[in-house]
Short mmCIF file of C-alpha atoms in Angstrom, two decimals:
data_model
loop_
_atom_site.label_atom_id
_atom_site.label_comp_id
_atom_site.label_asym_id
_atom_site.label_seq_id
_atom_site.Cartn_x
_atom_site.Cartn_y
_atom_site.Cartn_z
CA UNK A 1 68.20 106.91 203.12
CA UNK A 2 70.44 104.76 201.00
CA UNK A 3 69.08 101.44 202.21
CA UNK A 4 69.31 99.85 198.77
CA UNK A 5 65.61 100.33 198.07
CA UNK A 6 64.51 102.27 195.04
CA UNK A 7 63.07 105.64 195.93
CA UNK A 8 61.00 106.47 192.85
CA UNK A 9 57.63 104.84 193.28
CA UNK A 10 55.94 107.12 190.76
CA UNK A 11 56.43 104.66 187.91
CA UNK A 12 55.13 101.79 190.04
CA UNK A 13 52.06 103.86 190.94
CA UNK A 14 51.40 104.68 187.29
CA UNK A 15 51.74 101.05 186.29
CA UNK A 16 49.32 100.04 189.06
CA UNK A 17 46.82 102.64 187.82
CA UNK A 18 47.03 101.33 184.25
CA UNK A 19 46.54 97.76 185.47
CA UNK A 20 43.52 98.85 187.53
CA UNK A 21 41.94 100.49 184.49
CA UNK A 22 42.64 97.38 182.40
CA UNK A 23 41.10 95.12 185.06
CA UNK A 24 38.03 97.28 185.73
CA UNK A 25 37.16 98.97 182.43
CA UNK A 26 34.37 96.47 181.70
CA UNK A 27 32.50 97.61 184.83
CA UNK A 28 32.25 101.04 183.19
CA UNK A 29 31.13 99.72 179.82
CA UNK A 30 34.59 99.78 178.26
CA UNK A 31 36.48 97.15 176.30
CA UNK A 32 39.75 95.94 177.87
CA UNK A 33 41.09 94.68 174.54
CA UNK A 34 43.49 97.07 172.88
CA UNK A 35 42.91 99.57 175.64
CA UNK A 36 46.64 100.28 175.84
CA UNK A 37 49.23 99.39 173.27
CA UNK A 38 51.94 101.76 174.46
CA UNK A 39 52.32 104.42 177.08
CA UNK A 40 54.40 107.57 177.01
CA UNK A 41 55.31 108.95 180.41
CA UNK A 42 56.31 112.58 180.39
CA UNK A 43 57.79 114.76 183.06
CA UNK A 44 59.47 118.10 183.48
CA UNK A 45 62.90 118.86 182.15
CA UNK A 46 65.92 117.52 183.99
CA UNK A 47 67.36 121.00 183.52
CA UNK A 48 64.62 122.71 185.56
CA UNK A 49 65.95 124.57 188.60
CA UNK A 50 64.13 122.21 190.97
CA UNK A 51 65.83 119.22 189.33
CA UNK A 52 69.28 120.68 189.91
CA UNK A 53 69.16 120.84 193.71
CA UNK A 54 72.69 120.54 195.10
CA UNK A 55 71.74 118.70 198.28
CA UNK A 56 68.51 116.72 197.85
CA UNK A 57 69.35 114.86 201.05
CA UNK A 58 68.64 118.07 202.98
CA UNK A 59 65.11 118.17 201.59
CA UNK A 60 64.58 114.53 202.51
CA UNK A 61 65.80 115.22 206.03
CA UNK A 62 63.51 118.24 206.37
CA UNK A 63 60.52 116.28 205.08
CA UNK A 64 61.34 113.38 207.39
CA UNK A 65 61.51 115.75 210.33
CA UNK A 66 58.16 117.37 209.47
CA UNK A 67 56.54 113.94 209.06
CA UNK A 68 58.05 112.70 212.33
CA UNK A 69 59.74 109.90 210.40
CA UNK A 70 63.30 109.30 211.58
CA UNK A 71 65.89 108.81 208.87
CA UNK A 72 67.27 105.31 208.95
CA UNK A 73 66.16 101.80 208.22
CA UNK A 74 62.46 102.42 208.98
CA UNK A 75 62.19 105.75 207.13
CA UNK A 76 60.41 104.42 204.04
CA UNK A 77 57.99 102.34 206.11
CA UNK A 78 57.18 105.41 208.20
CA UNK A 79 56.56 107.59 205.14
CA UNK A 80 54.42 104.91 203.48
CA UNK A 81 52.26 104.72 206.61
CA UNK A 82 51.82 108.49 206.83
CA UNK A 83 48.41 109.86 205.88
CA UNK A 84 48.11 111.56 202.52
CA UNK A 85 46.86 114.68 204.29
CA UNK A 86 50.12 114.93 206.27
CA UNK A 87 52.23 114.32 203.17
CA UNK A 88 50.37 117.06 201.29
CA UNK A 89 50.92 119.50 204.17
CA UNK A 90 54.67 118.84 204.01
CA UNK A 91 54.59 119.05 200.22
CA UNK A 92 53.32 122.61 200.44
CA UNK A 93 56.56 123.57 202.19
CA UNK A 94 58.60 122.38 199.21
CA UNK A 95 56.42 123.60 196.31
CA UNK A 96 58.18 126.94 195.93
CA UNK A 97 61.57 125.32 196.39
CA UNK A 98 61.14 122.39 194.03
CA UNK A 99 58.76 123.89 191.48
#
């Protein structure tokens, strides 16, 4: 899993969503000027029990196994090409563990 690629695509997704709104707001009657001046991204506490998992690699391995995505060089490509329905099914397994 440590292929040198960043693993947190949440920020990239949020940035893409903000750009989409900026690019398409006029179609909904909005004004793209001064739509955003700053953004505050908030998340849970780093001290939450789910954030203090001793072996996060184990969770990644379990998720990879349930998604039929082998760990290794093609892992991220496999996960990215997995349907959202399958990802959500696997997510349900980890909800009680990770909060």
